[in-house]
Amino acid sequence: MAYQLYRNTTLGNSLQESLDELIQSQQITPQLALQVLLQFDKAINSALAQRVRNRVNFRGSLNTYRFCDNVWTFVLNDVEFREVTELIKVDKVKIVACDGKNTGSNTAE
Amino acid sequence: MQSRAVDGFHSEEQQLLMQVQQQHQPQQQQHHHHHHHQQAQPQQTVPQQAQTQQVLIPASQQATAPQVIVPDSKLIQHMNASNMSAAATAATLALPAGVTPVQQILTNSGQLLQVVRAANGAQYIFQPQQSVVLQQQVIPQMQPGGVQAPVIQQVLAPLPGGISPQTGVIIQPQQILFTGNKTQVIPTTVAAPTPAQAQITAASQQQPQAQPTQQQAPLVLQVDGTGDTSSEEEEDEEEDYDDDEEEEKEKDGAEDGQVEEEPLNSEDDVSDEEGQELFDTENVVVCQYDKIHRSKNKWKFHLKDGIMNLNGRDYIFSKAIGDAEW
């Protein structure tokens, strides 16, 4: 089971909204929508591991930290994300990180 | 269903029914257009089961069509049919809460009925002439399987002070609304949720009590506002809130003697709002962590395989390293 972590992204939310519309119009069953989301989880985890090869650095101040159910949640303030190509500054960012050491059967976000 | 509906009559109701029947009987044959099954059955000689079939039909039709125009002769037939068993038990009817749109229908006999369509899809037909009293009849819910067979019951409650019989029969899959004769509309019974306590005597007892308290025009149907207790609760809450404010003001004035103490007290809360953290449109990074390290208040993050949404744009990384000070 791949992490369902990536469902709350632009891509994941768009997919869920589209599936909800299809369910509303009775074109697919909720069971099928769930299967689609599970397939999405597999695909996105695989794509991130295999097809992405860039690196980012960031620096900021830590506002809060939380470690629960092997999931880290941070809130940082005044953060700068630095990539080779560009610099991104934000006042506040939330980082949600699941355990990356195993492929893990964690179904929670 | 049919057999259950065939019990005895109320003698008084039967008399009223007979009167109405005799008035409309010659028109009976003309008004059978809506119902295919039974057109030629004379009213009084038909066995009760057949009549109950007649009664069931409009309900089944109503299950399909949203509106049912029931001519008066049909009403009379239904009254004759005896589902007086239900009448025996049920006395008061009321419109459920949420009855809003009111339509007027001119029946075949020329009488003007009002059709009120409730929120739950039920239709209520009543004659708003002169004095219309909505009595509440509680019928236990039909089988949960959604059986369409309706329970059709009629109640012509011989209300004290009742005048000429005005009858309205509402046929529904689930509930039936009856209007009896009364001089006033009783909004309490209309708006209140329906406990299963329909008794004719109880209804008659309730009505004289409601009469002096509620003097309303017969055409005005109030479906809310009666029996509310929320207004009282709100008043109590407001009073408590005011009292607290006054206490704080008094304290501040006593300690420093300044008028501006109240705003200063509101600054005692140092921590940030929790709402900020839960705010939805913030920048989010979802990823996996390789290692999270901390020394005193210095944190180091080793992250991987992440998707970022920053300032409305999406970014992605296979590896991210960060530093932060708490």
GROMACS .gro file of N, CA and C in nm, chain B residues 63-146:
model
  252
  172ALA      N    1  -4.797   0.872  -0.558
  172ALA     CA    2  -4.656   0.836  -0.545
  172ALA      C    3  -4.582   0.872  -0.672
  173THR      N    4  -4.649   0.867  -0.781
  173THR     CA    5  -4.582   0.899  -0.906
  173THR      C    6  -4.595   1.047  -0.938
  174ALA      N    7  -4.714   1.096  -0.935
  174ALA     CA    8  -4.732   1.235  -0.970
  174ALA      C    9  -4.723   1.321  -0.845
  175PRO      N   10  -4.667   1.432  -0.859
  175PRO     CA   11  -4.649   1.516  -0.739
  175PRO      C   12  -4.779   1.573  -0.687
  176GLN      N   13  -4.876   1.590  -0.770
  176GLN     CA   14  -4.997   1.654  -0.723
  176GLN      C   15  -5.116   1.563  -0.745
  177VAL      N   16  -5.204   1.571  -0.656
  177VAL     CA   17  -5.327   1.494  -0.671
  177VAL      C   18  -5.444   1.587  -0.649
  178ILE      N   19  -5.526   1.590  -0.746
  178ILE     CA   20  -5.647   1.670  -0.729
  178ILE      C   21  -5.758   1.574  -0.695
  179VAL      N   22  -5.805   1.587  -0.578
  179VAL     CA   23  -5.908   1.493  -0.534
  179VAL      C   24  -6.041   1.563  -0.538
  180PRO      N   25  -6.125   1.519  -0.621
  180PRO     CA   26  -6.256   1.585  -0.625
  180PRO      C   27  -6.335   1.555  -0.500
  181ASP      N   28  -6.432   1.637  -0.481
  181ASP     CA   29  -6.505   1.625  -0.356
  181ASP      C   30  -6.577   1.493  -0.346
  182SER      N   31  -6.628   1.446  -0.457
  182SER     CA   32  -6.700   1.320  -0.448
  182SER      C   33  -6.609   1.210  -0.403
  183LYS      N   34  -6.490   1.214  -0.451
  183LYS     CA   35  -6.391   1.117  -0.406
  183LYS      C   36  -6.366   1.131  -0.258
  184LEU      N   37  -6.364   1.252  -0.220
  184LEU     CA   38  -6.341   1.274  -0.077
  184LEU      C   39  -6.452   1.207   0.001
  185ILE      N   40  -6.568   1.222  -0.053
  185ILE     CA   41  -6.680   1.167   0.019
  185ILE      C   42  -6.672   1.018   0.022
  186GLN      N   43  -6.633   0.962  -0.090
  186GLN     CA   44  -6.623   0.817  -0.094
  186GLN      C   45  -6.522   0.769   0.009
  187HIS      N   46  -6.418   0.842   0.015
  187HIS     CA   47  -6.316   0.801   0.109
  187HIS      C   48  -6.371   0.810   0.251
  188MET      N   49  -6.447   0.907   0.268
  188MET     CA   50  -6.500   0.920   0.402
  188MET      C   51  -6.595   0.805   0.431
  189ASN      N   52  -6.660   0.766   0.332
  189ASN     CA   53  -6.753   0.656   0.353
  189ASN      C   54  -6.675   0.528   0.383
  190ALA      N   55  -6.568   0.513   0.320
  190ALA     CA   56  -6.487   0.396   0.332
  190ALA      C   57  -6.443   0.395   0.465
  191SER      N   58  -6.439   0.334   0.515
  191SER     CA   59  -6.421   0.348   0.646
  191SER      C   60  -6.298   0.352   0.713
  192ASN      N   61  -6.208   0.378   0.667
  192ASN     CA   62  -6.088   0.371   0.745
  192ASN      C   63  -6.104   0.442   0.872
  193MET      N   64  -6.220   0.423   0.919
  193MET     CA   65  -6.250   0.488   1.045
  193MET      C   66  -6.173   0.427   1.157
  194SER      N   67  -6.116   0.314   1.133
  194SER     CA   68  -6.034   0.259   1.240
  194SER      C   69  -5.928   0.358   1.275
  195ALA      N   70  -5.868   0.406   1.172
  195ALA     CA   71  -5.767   0.506   1.198
  195ALA      C   72  -5.831   0.627   1.255
  196ALA      N   73  -5.947   0.655   1.208
  196ALA     CA   74  -6.017   0.770   1.262
  196ALA      C   75  -6.046   0.748   1.407
  197ALA      N   76  -6.075   0.628   1.437
  197ALA     CA   77  -6.103   0.602   1.577
  197ALA      C   78  -5.980   0.632   1.662
  198THR      N   79  -5.869   0.600   1.613
  198THR     CA   80  -5.751   0.623   1.694
  198THR      C   81  -5.696   0.763   1.676
  199ALA      N   82  -5.689   0.806   1.555
  199ALA     CA   83  -5.626   0.935   1.531
  199ALA      C   84  -5.728   1.044   1.536
  200ALA      N   85  -5.690   1.151   1.598
  200ALA     CA   86  -5.785   1.260   1.605
  200ALA      C   87  -5.729   1.386   1.551
  201THR      N   88  -5.610   1.421   1.587
  201THR     CA   89  -5.561   1.553   1.551
  201THR      C   90  -5.461   1.538   1.439
  202LEU      N   91  -5.468   1.627   1.347
  202LEU     CA   92  -5.374   1.630   1.237
  202LEU      C   93  -5.307   1.764   1.234
  203ALA      N   94  -5.189   1.761   1.181
  203ALA     CA   95  -5.125   1.891   1.165
  203ALA      C   96  -5.030   1.882   1.050
  204LEU      N   97  -5.006   1.992   0.993
  204LEU     CA   98  -4.905   1.997   0.889
  204LEU      C   99  -4.769   1.984   0.953
  205PRO      N  100  -4.684   1.907   0.898
  205PRO     CA  101  -4.549   1.902   0.952
  205PRO      C  102  -4.478   2.033   0.927
  206ALA      N  103  -4.375   2.053   1.002
  206ALA     CA  104  -4.300   2.177   0.986
  206ALA      C  105  -4.240   2.183   0.847
  207GLY      N  106  -4.227   2.300   0.801
  207GLY     CA  107  -4.162   2.314   0.671
  207GLY      C  108  -4.261   2.323   0.558
  208VAL      N  109  -4.385   2.338   0.591
  208VAL     CA  110  -4.482   2.354   0.484
  208VAL      C  111  -4.470   2.495   0.431
  209THR      N  112  -4.440   2.508   0.308
  209THR     CA  113  -4.422   2.642   0.254
  209THR      C  114  -4.517   2.677   0.141
  210PRO      N  115  -4.493   2.628   0.024
  210PRO     CA  116  -4.572   2.687  -0.085
  210PRO      C  117  -4.717   2.643  -0.077
  211VAL      N  118  -4.799   2.733  -0.109
  211VAL     CA  119  -4.942   2.705  -0.101
  211VAL      C  120  -5.001   2.725  -0.239
  212GLN      N  121  -5.065   2.626  -0.287
  212GLN     CA  122  -5.129   2.641  -0.417
  212GLN      C  123  -5.278   2.623  -0.399
  213GLN      N  124  -5.347   2.684  -0.487
  213GLN     CA  125  -5.492   2.673  -0.480
  213GLN      C  126  -5.540   2.593  -0.600
  214ILE      N  127  -5.626   2.505  -0.571
  214ILE     CA  128  -5.677   2.418  -0.676
  214ILE      C  129  -5.827   2.429  -0.677
  215LEU      N  130  -5.878   2.442  -0.795
  215LEU     CA  131  -6.022   2.446  -0.809
  215LEU      C  132  -6.068   2.306  -0.841
  216THR      N  133  -6.141   2.250  -0.750
  216THR     CA  134  -6.182   2.113  -0.770
  216THR      C  135  -6.294   2.106  -0.871
  217ASN      N  136  -6.329   1.984  -0.905
  217ASN     CA  137  -6.431   1.966  -1.007
  217ASN      C  138  -6.564   2.023  -0.964
  218SER      N  139  -6.585   2.017  -0.837
  218SER     CA  140  -6.714   2.067  -0.791
  218SER      C  141  -6.712   2.216  -0.774
  219GLY      N  142  -6.603   2.277  -0.801
  219GLY     CA  143  -6.599   2.421  -0.792
  219GLY      C  144  -6.550   2.474  -0.661
  220GLN      N  145  -6.513   2.384  -0.574
  220GLN     CA  146  -6.465   2.434  -0.446
  220GLN      C  147  -6.318   2.468  -0.457
  221LEU      N  148  -6.283   2.564  -0.378
  221LEU     CA  149  -6.146   2.611  -0.382
  221LEU      C  150  -6.067   2.545  -0.270
  222LEU      N  151  -5.970   2.467  -0.310
  222LEU     CA  152  -5.887   2.403  -0.210
  222LEU      C  153  -5.748   2.461  -0.216
  223GLN      N  154  -5.684   2.452  -0.109
  223GLN     CA  155  -5.544   2.492  -0.106
  223GLN      C  156  -5.457   2.368  -0.092
  224VAL      N  157  -5.358   2.365  -0.177
  224VAL     CA  158  -5.264   2.254  -0.170
  224VAL      C  159  -5.133   2.307  -0.114
  225VAL      N  160  -5.097   2.250  -0.008
  225VAL     CA  161  -4.971   2.291   0.052
  225VAL      C  162  -4.872   2.178   0.036
  226ARG      N  163  -4.760   2.212  -0.019
  226ARG     CA  164  -4.659   2.111  -0.042
  226ARG      C  165  -4.551   2.125   0.064
  227ALA      N  166  -4.539   2.022   0.142
  227ALA     CA  167  -4.444   2.028   0.252
  227ALA      C  168  -4.304   1.992   0.204
  228ALA      N  169  -4.210   2.014   0.293
  228ALA     CA  170  -4.071   1.992   0.254
  228ALA      C  171  -4.043   1.846   0.229
  229ASN      N  172  -4.115   1.761   0.296
  229ASN     CA  173  -4.087   1.619   0.277
  229ASN      C  174  -4.162   1.562   0.159
  230GLY      N  175  -4.219   1.648   0.079
  230GLY     CA  176  -4.289   1.599  -0.039
  230GLY      C  177  -4.434   1.568  -0.016
  231ALA      N  178  -4.476   1.576   0.107
  231ALA     CA  179  -4.618   1.547   0.132
  231ALA      C  180  -4.704   1.660   0.082
  232GLN      N  181  -4.820   1.624   0.041
  232GLN     CA  182  -4.913   1.725  -0.007
  232GLN      C  183  -5.032   1.731   0.086
  233TYR      N  184  -5.071   1.847   0.115
  233TYR     CA  185  -5.186   1.863   0.203
  233TYR      C  186  -5.290   1.949   0.134
  234ILE      N  187  -5.407   1.901   0.136
  234ILE     CA  188  -5.513   1.977   0.073
  234ILE      C  189  -5.613   2.014   0.181
  235PHE      N  190  -5.643   2.139   0.188
  235PHE     CA  191  -5.744   2.175   0.286
  235PHE      C  192  -5.823   2.291   0.234
  236GLN      N  193  -5.941   2.300   0.282
  236GLN     CA  194  -6.030   2.407   0.240
  236GLN      C  195  -6.016   2.523   0.336
  237PRO      N  196  -5.968   2.630   0.286
  237PRO     CA  197  -5.942   2.742   0.376
  237PRO      C  198  -6.063   2.829   0.399
  238GLN      N  199  -6.177   2.771   0.387
  238GLN     CA  200  -6.291   2.857   0.404
  238GLN      C  201  -6.314   2.882   0.551
  239GLN      N  202  -6.361   2.995   0.573
  239GLN     CA  203  -6.403   3.037   0.707
  239GLN      C  204  -6.310   2.983   0.815
  240SER      N  205  -6.352   2.872   0.867
  240SER     CA  206  -6.274   2.825   0.980
  240SER      C  207  -6.213   2.693   0.945
  241VAL      N  208  -6.086   2.694   0.939
  241VAL     CA  209  -6.016   2.570   0.907
  241VAL      C  210  -5.926   2.536   1.024
  242VAL      N  211  -5.944   2.420   1.070
  242VAL     CA  212  -5.857   2.378   1.179
  242VAL      C  213  -5.774   2.261   1.131
  243LEU      N  214  -5.649   2.274   1.148
  243LEU     CA  215  -5.562   2.165   1.109
  243LEU      C  216  -5.541   2.076   1.229
  244GLN      N  217  -5.586   1.962   1.216
  244GLN     CA  218  -5.568   1.871   1.327
  244GLN      C  219  -5.455   1.776   1.294
  245GLN      N  220  -5.392   1.739   1.395
  245GLN     CA  221  -5.272   1.658   1.374
  245GLN      C  222  -5.306   1.512   1.390
  246GLN      N  223  -5.278   1.441   1.290
  246GLN     CA  224  -5.296   1.298   1.301
  246GLN      C  225  -5.161   1.231   1.288
  247VAL      N  226  -5.135   1.148   1.379
  247VAL     CA  227  -5.006   1.080   1.374
  247VAL      C  228  -5.028   0.940   1.323
  248ILE      N  229  -4.966   0.913   1.216
  248ILE     CA  230  -4.973   0.778   1.164
  248ILE      C  231  -4.831   0.723   1.169
  249PRO      N  232  -4.814   0.614   1.228
  249PRO     CA  233  -4.679   0.558   1.234
  249PRO      C  234  -4.626   0.539   1.093
  250GLN      N  235  -4.498   0.557   1.083
  250GLN     CA  236  -4.436   0.551   0.952
  250GLN      C  237  -4.464   0.417   0.886
  251MET      N  238  -4.474   0.423   0.759
  251MET     CA  239  -4.499   0.301   0.684
  251MET      C  240  -4.375   0.215   0.687
  252GLN      N  241  -4.390   0.098   0.630
  252GLN     CA  242  -4.278   0.005   0.633
  252GLN      C  243  -4.155   0.073   0.576
  253PRO      N  244  -4.048   0.048   0.639
  253PRO     CA  245  -3.925   0.113   0.591
  253PRO      C  246  -3.886   0.069   0.452
  254GLY      N  247  -3.942  -0.039   0.408
  254GLY     CA  248  -3.909  -0.081   0.273
  254GLY      C  249  -3.967   0.009   0.168
  255GLY      N  250  -4.041   0.106   0.210
  255GLY     CA  251  -4.094   0.200   0.112
  255GLY      C  252  -4.218   0.148   0.042
   0.00000   0.00000   0.00000
